[in-house]
Coordinates of C-alpha atoms and ligand atoms in Angstrom, one line a residue:
X1 CA 0.0 0.0 0.0
X2 CA 1.3 3.5 -0.9
X3 CA 2.2 5.6 2.1
X4 CA 1.0 9.2 2.3
X5 CA 3.6 11.9 1.9
X6 CA 4.6 13.4 5.3
X7 CA 2.4 16.4 6.4
X8 CA 4.4 19.5 5.6
X9 CA 4.6 22.6 7.8
X10 CA 2.7 24.4 4.9
X11 CA -0.5 22.2 4.9
X12 CA -2.9 24.4 2.7
X13 CA -4.1 23.1 -0.6
X14 CA -3.6 26.4 -2.4
X15 CA -1.3 29.4 -2.3
X16 CA -3.6 32.4 -2.8
X17 CA -1.9 35.0 -0.8
X18 CA 0.6 35.8 1.9
X19 CA -1.9 37.5 4.2
X20 CA -2.6 35.2 7.2
X21 CA 0.4 32.9 6.7
X22 CA 2.4 32.3 9.9
X23 CA 6.2 32.8 10.5
X24 CA 6.6 29.0 10.4
X25 CA 4.8 28.7 7.1
X26 CA 6.7 31.5 5.4
X27 CA 10.0 30.2 6.8
X28 CA 9.3 26.7 5.5
X29 CA 8.4 28.0 2.0
X30 CA 11.7 30.0 2.0
X31 CA 13.8 27.0 3.3
X32 CA 12.4 24.7 0.6
X33 CA 13.0 27.4 -2.1
X34 CA 16.6 27.9 -1.0
X35 CA 17.2 24.1 -1.5
X36 CA 16.3 24.5 -5.2
X37 CA 18.7 27.3 -5.9
X38 CA 21.6 24.9 -6.1
X39 CA 19.8 22.5 -8.4
X40 CA 19.1 25.4 -10.8
X41 CA 22.8 26.3 -11.0
X42 CA 23.9 22.8 -12.0
X43 CA 24.4 21.6 -15.6
X44 CA 21.6 19.0 -15.1
X45 CA 18.8 21.0 -13.6
X46 CA 16.1 18.3 -13.6
X47 CA 14.8 15.9 -11.0
X48 CA 11.8 13.5 -10.9
X49 CA 9.9 15.1 -8.0
X50 CA 6.8 15.8 -10.0
X51 CA 7.0 13.1 -12.7
X52 CA 3.5 12.2 -13.9
X53 CA 2.0 15.4 -12.5
X54 CA 0.2 18.0 -14.7
X55 CA 0.5 21.8 -14.3
X56 CA -1.5 24.3 -16.3
X57 CA -0.5 27.9 -16.5
X58 CA -3.6 30.0 -17.1
X59 CA -2.6 33.7 -17.6
X60 CA -5.4 36.2 -18.3
X61 CA -2.8 39.1 -18.1
X62 CA 0.6 39.6 -19.7
X63 CA 3.7 38.2 -18.0
X64 CA 7.3 37.5 -18.9
X65 CA 9.0 36.5 -15.6
X66 CA 6.2 34.7 -13.7
X67 CA 4.9 32.6 -16.6
X68 CA 8.3 31.6 -17.9
X69 CA 9.6 30.8 -14.4
X70 CA 6.5 28.7 -13.5
X71 CA 7.0 26.8 -16.8
X72 CA 10.7 26.2 -16.1
X73 CA 10.0 25.3 -12.5
X74 CA 7.5 22.6 -13.6
X75 CA 9.7 21.2 -16.3
X76 CA 12.8 21.1 -13.9
X77 CA 10.6 18.9 -11.6
X78 CA 9.6 16.7 -14.6
X79 CA 6.0 17.6 -14.6
X80 CA 4.0 18.0 -17.8
X81 CA 3.4 21.7 -18.2
X82 CA 0.8 23.3 -20.4
X83 CA 0.7 27.0 -21.1
X84 CA -2.8 28.1 -21.9
X85 CA -2.7 31.2 -24.1
X86 CA -5.9 33.1 -23.3
X87 CA -5.6 34.9 -26.6
X88 CA -6.2 31.6 -28.5
X89 CA -8.7 30.1 -26.0
X90 CA -12.5 30.0 -25.9
X91 CA -12.4 33.0 -23.5
X92 CA -12.4 34.9 -26.8
X93 CA -15.7 33.2 -27.6
X94 CA -17.3 34.5 -24.4
X95 CA -16.4 31.6 -22.0
X96 CA -16.1 32.8 -18.5
X97 CA -13.0 32.4 -16.2
X98 CA -15.0 30.0 -14.0
X99 CA -16.2 27.9 -17.0
X100 CA -12.6 27.9 -18.4
X101 CA -11.3 26.7 -15.0
X102 CA -14.0 24.0 -14.7
X103 CA -13.2 22.8 -18.2
X104 CA -9.5 22.5 -17.4
X105 CA -10.3 20.9 -14.0
X106 CA -12.1 18.1 -15.8
X107 CA -8.7 17.2 -17.4
X108 CA -7.3 16.4 -13.9
X109 CA -4.5 18.8 -13.5
X110 CA -2.6 18.8 -10.2
X111 CA -1.8 22.5 -10.1
X112 CA -3.4 25.5 -11.9
X113 CA -1.3 28.6 -11.9
X114 CA -3.5 31.6 -12.5
X115 CA -3.0 35.3 -13.2
X116 CA -6.1 37.3 -13.4
X117 CA -6.9 41.0 -13.9
X118 CA -9.5 41.1 -11.1
X119 CA -8.7 41.1 -7.4
X120 CA -10.2 38.0 -5.8
X121 CA -10.7 36.2 -9.1
X122 CA -8.1 33.5 -8.3
X123 CA -9.7 32.8 -4.9
X124 CA -13.1 32.4 -6.6
X125 CA -11.7 30.0 -9.1
X126 CA -9.9 28.0 -6.4
X127 CA -13.4 27.3 -4.9
X128 CA -14.6 25.6 -8.1
X129 CA -11.8 23.2 -8.8
X130 CA -10.3 20.0 -7.2
X131 CA -6.7 20.7 -7.8
X132 CA -4.2 23.0 -6.1
X133 CA -4.2 26.7 -7.3
X134 CA -1.4 29.2 -7.1
X135 CA -2.1 32.9 -7.4
X136 CA 0.3 34.3 -10.0
X137 CA -1.1 37.8 -9.4
X138 CA -4.7 39.0 -9.1
X139 CA -5.5 42.6 -9.9
X140 CA -4.0 44.8 -7.2
X141 CA -4.6 42.2 -4.5
X142 CA -1.7 39.7 -4.1
X143 CA 1.3 38.2 -5.9
X144 CA 2.5 35.7 -3.2
X145 CA 5.4 34.1 -5.2
X146 CA 6.8 37.5 -6.0
X147 CA 7.0 38.3 -2.2
X148 CA 8.6 35.0 -1.5
X149 CA 11.3 35.5 -4.2
X150 CA 11.9 39.0 -2.9
X151 CA 12.3 37.6 0.6
X152 CA 14.6 34.8 -0.5
X153 CA 16.8 37.3 -2.4
X154 CA 17.1 39.5 0.7
X155 CA 17.6 36.6 3.1
X156 CA 20.4 35.1 1.0
X157 CA 22.1 38.5 0.8
X158 CA 21.6 39.7 4.3
X159 CA 21.1 36.4 6.2
X160 CA 17.8 37.6 7.8
X161 CA 14.7 39.6 7.3
X162 CA 14.0 40.5 10.9
X163 CA 15.0 44.1 11.9
X164 CA 16.0 45.2 8.3
X165 CA 14.7 48.6 7.2
X166 CA 13.0 48.1 3.9
X167 CA 11.5 50.9 1.8
X168 CA 8.9 50.0 -0.7
X169 CA 8.5 53.0 -3.1
X170 CA 6.2 54.2 -5.8
X171 CA 2.7 53.1 -6.8
X172 CA 1.6 51.2 -3.7
X173 CA -2.1 51.8 -4.5
X174 CA -2.2 49.5 -7.5
X175 CA 0.5 47.1 -6.5
X176 CA -0.2 43.5 -5.6
X177 CA 3.6 43.1 -5.2
X178 CA 3.5 45.8 -2.5
X179 CA 0.7 44.1 -0.6
X180 CA 2.2 40.6 -0.6
X181 CA 5.6 42.1 0.4
X182 CA 4.1 44.1 3.2
X183 CA 2.3 41.1 4.6
X184 CA 5.4 38.9 4.4
X185 CA 8.0 41.4 5.6
X186 CA 5.9 42.7 8.6
X187 CA 5.1 39.1 9.6
X188 CA 8.8 38.3 9.5
X189 CA 9.8 41.3 11.7
X190 CA 11.2 43.7 9.1
X191 CA 10.7 47.5 9.6
X192 CA 8.7 48.4 6.5
X193 CA 8.5 51.9 5.1
X194 CA 6.1 52.9 2.3
X195 CA 7.3 55.9 0.2
X196 CA 4.7 57.3 -2.3
X197 CA 2.8 60.4 -3.3
X198 CA -0.5 60.8 -1.3
X199 CA -2.4 59.9 -4.5
X200 CA -0.7 56.5 -4.9
X201 CA -1.2 55.3 -1.3
X202 CA -4.3 53.3 -0.3
X203 CA -6.3 54.9 2.5
X204 CA -5.5 53.1 5.8
X205 CA -2.0 52.1 4.7
X206 CA -0.6 53.5 8.0
X207 CA -2.5 50.7 9.8
X208 CA -0.6 47.9 8.1
X209 CA 2.3 48.0 10.6
X210 CA 4.4 50.2 8.4
X211 CA 5.8 53.8 8.4
X212 CA 4.5 56.1 5.7
X213 CA 6.6 58.8 3.9
X214 CA 5.9 61.2 1.1
X215 CA 9.5 62.2 0.6
X216 CA 12.1 59.8 -0.9
X217 CA 15.0 61.1 1.1
X218 CA 13.1 60.9 4.4
X219 CA 11.9 57.4 3.6
X220 CA 15.2 56.0 2.3
X221 CA 17.3 57.3 5.2
X222 CA 19.5 54.5 6.6
X223 CA 17.5 51.8 4.7
X224 CA 19.0 48.4 4.1
X225 CA 16.8 47.7 1.1
X226 CA 15.2 50.0 -1.5
X227 CA 12.4 48.2 -3.4
X228 CA 11.0 50.2 -6.4
X229 CA 7.6 49.6 -7.9
X230 CA 6.4 50.2 -11.5
X231 CA 3.7 52.8 -12.1
X232 CA 0.7 50.5 -13.0
X233 CA -0.7 52.6 -15.8
X234 CA -3.0 49.8 -16.9
X235 CA -4.9 50.1 -13.6
X236 CA -5.1 53.9 -13.4
X237 CA -8.2 55.8 -14.3
X238 CA -7.5 59.5 -14.1
X239 CA -4.4 61.5 -13.2
X240 CA -2.4 60.6 -10.1
X241 CA 0.6 62.9 -10.7
X242 CA 1.2 65.9 -13.0
X243 CA 3.7 64.4 -15.4
X244 CA 6.2 61.5 -15.7
X245 CA 9.0 64.1 -15.6
X246 CA 7.7 65.4 -12.3
X247 CA 7.1 61.9 -10.9
X248 CA 10.7 60.9 -11.7
X249 CA 12.0 64.2 -10.2
X250 CA 10.3 63.5 -6.8
X251 CA 10.0 59.7 -6.7
X252 CA 12.3 58.1 -9.3
X253 CA 15.3 56.4 -7.7
X254 CA 18.6 58.0 -8.7
X255 CA 22.0 58.1 -7.0
X256 CA 21.2 61.4 -5.3
X257 CA 18.2 60.0 -3.5
X258 CA 19.9 56.7 -2.9
X259 CA 22.8 58.4 -1.1
X260 CA 20.9 58.7 2.1
X261 CA 20.3 54.9 2.3
X262 CA 23.0 52.6 3.9
X263 CA 26.1 52.6 1.7
X264 CA 25.5 48.9 0.9
X265 CA 21.7 49.1 0.5
X266 CA 20.4 46.7 -2.0
X267 CA 18.2 47.9 -4.9
X268 CA 15.2 45.8 -5.9
X269 CA 12.5 45.9 -8.6
X270 CA 10.0 43.1 -9.4
X271 CA 10.0 44.1 -13.1
X272 CA 9.0 45.0 -15.6
X273 CA 10.9 48.3 -14.9
X274 CA 10.2 51.6 -16.6
X275 CA 13.6 53.2 -16.9
X276 CA 13.6 56.9 -16.4
X277 CA 10.1 56.7 -14.7
X278 CA 10.5 55.0 -11.3
X279 CA 14.2 54.1 -11.6
X280 CA 17.2 55.7 -13.3
X281 CA 18.8 53.3 -15.9
X282 CA 22.3 53.6 -14.4
X283 CA 21.0 52.7 -10.9
X284 CA 19.0 49.7 -12.2
X285 CA 22.1 48.4 -14.0
X286 CA 24.5 49.0 -11.1
X287 CA 25.1 45.3 -10.2
X288 CA 27.2 46.2 -7.2
X289 CA 23.9 47.3 -5.6
X290 CA 21.0 46.1 -7.9
X291 CA 19.8 42.6 -7.3
X292 CA 17.1 42.7 -10.0
X293 CA 18.6 39.7 -11.9
X294 CA 19.0 37.7 -8.7
X295 CA 15.3 38.3 -8.0
X296 CA 14.5 36.7 -11.4
X297 CA 16.8 33.7 -10.6
X298 CA 15.2 33.2 -7.1
X299 CA 11.7 33.2 -8.9
X300 CA 12.4 29.8 -10.4
X301 CA 13.5 28.3 -7.1
X302 CA 10.5 29.7 -5.3
X303 CA 8.1 28.4 -7.9
X304 CA 9.7 24.9 -7.8
X305 CA 9.2 24.8 -4.1
X306 CA 5.6 25.9 -4.3
X307 CA 4.7 23.4 -7.0
X308 CA 6.5 20.6 -5.1
X309 CA 4.8 21.4 -1.8
X310 CA 1.3 21.9 -3.2
X311 CA 1.5 18.8 -5.4
X312 CA 2.5 16.7 -2.4
X313 CA -0.2 18.2 -0.2
X314 CA -2.8 17.3 -2.8
X315 CA -1.5 13.8 -3.1
X316 CA -1.7 13.4 0.6
X317 CA -5.2 14.8 0.7
X318 CA -6.3 12.4 -2.0
X319 CA -4.7 9.3 -0.3
X320 CA -6.4 10.2 3.0
X321 CA -9.7 10.7 1.3
X322 CA -9.4 7.3 -0.3
X323 CA -8.8 5.5 3.0
Ligands
CP1 N1 7.2 40.6 -11.6 C1 6.3 40.1 -12.4 O1 5.2 39.6 -12.0 O2 6.6 40.2 -13.7 P1 5.8 39.6 -15.0 O3 4.6 40.5 -15.1 O4 6.7 39.7 -16.1 O5 5.4 38.2 -14.7

């Protein structure tokens, strides 16, 4: 008789967000991700962990990093990976997100990786399927694997998260990356600062256990980490600042503003970056400080860990249900 896989410290079926996860759960996800970094640096990057499993990437919004890294992650674990291109699917004939998910569910995937334009859509979809679901970004709500890869990047560089001063700067209002990072970093004991114009901060942000600043030099003073965010123009209706030129002048990261952070402060950006808008090109490419490429590398390891953990949780659930 097959034995059930051991219960993992992360026992949920899905990964829909960071909000509500415990220190132990986040630490376990990071530990498991860290184990995969070495495998990805070897010549032979594959193992058989997910042999026979099926992963479907269902992206209703554009993506370069997240979609590619989930595909690579699945393939490096020997799963069968399908990329559903919404542009050529029956969504174009009027099929709803839920009907699309139910249709894919009938093909018995093990994990659905979903990016959706609407906040909450991935949670809704997860309630309609039998497989595990990973939120690859839903509207301005959450992007949990981005926060995990950011945390893994910081932890590998600084050896810890607790006590670090981390400034998250820019369009907080529309950013799922900011939300997931705030939940994770505050839970793990970092001192989080939000730096943004009044118009790009959600109301009540000061109640998230963070400090709020509207001036870059005040917010970046003595910071260990400076995390820049893209202006999410696709989610903006109306004007949030007078012009791009003025936005860069006050909130774009350049060497002058960076000079008040710690001399070895790391520069992060989830990508895609708009050079000359939220970050100066020279600063983004300064690899003595910028860890943007490392964030992308950590993304593959984090996604391998999440696919591994959720697939085994599902297997255990199915074996226990069959008893
Ligand atoms: N950071 C991020 O989610 O990038 P993509 O939109 O390219 O996936």
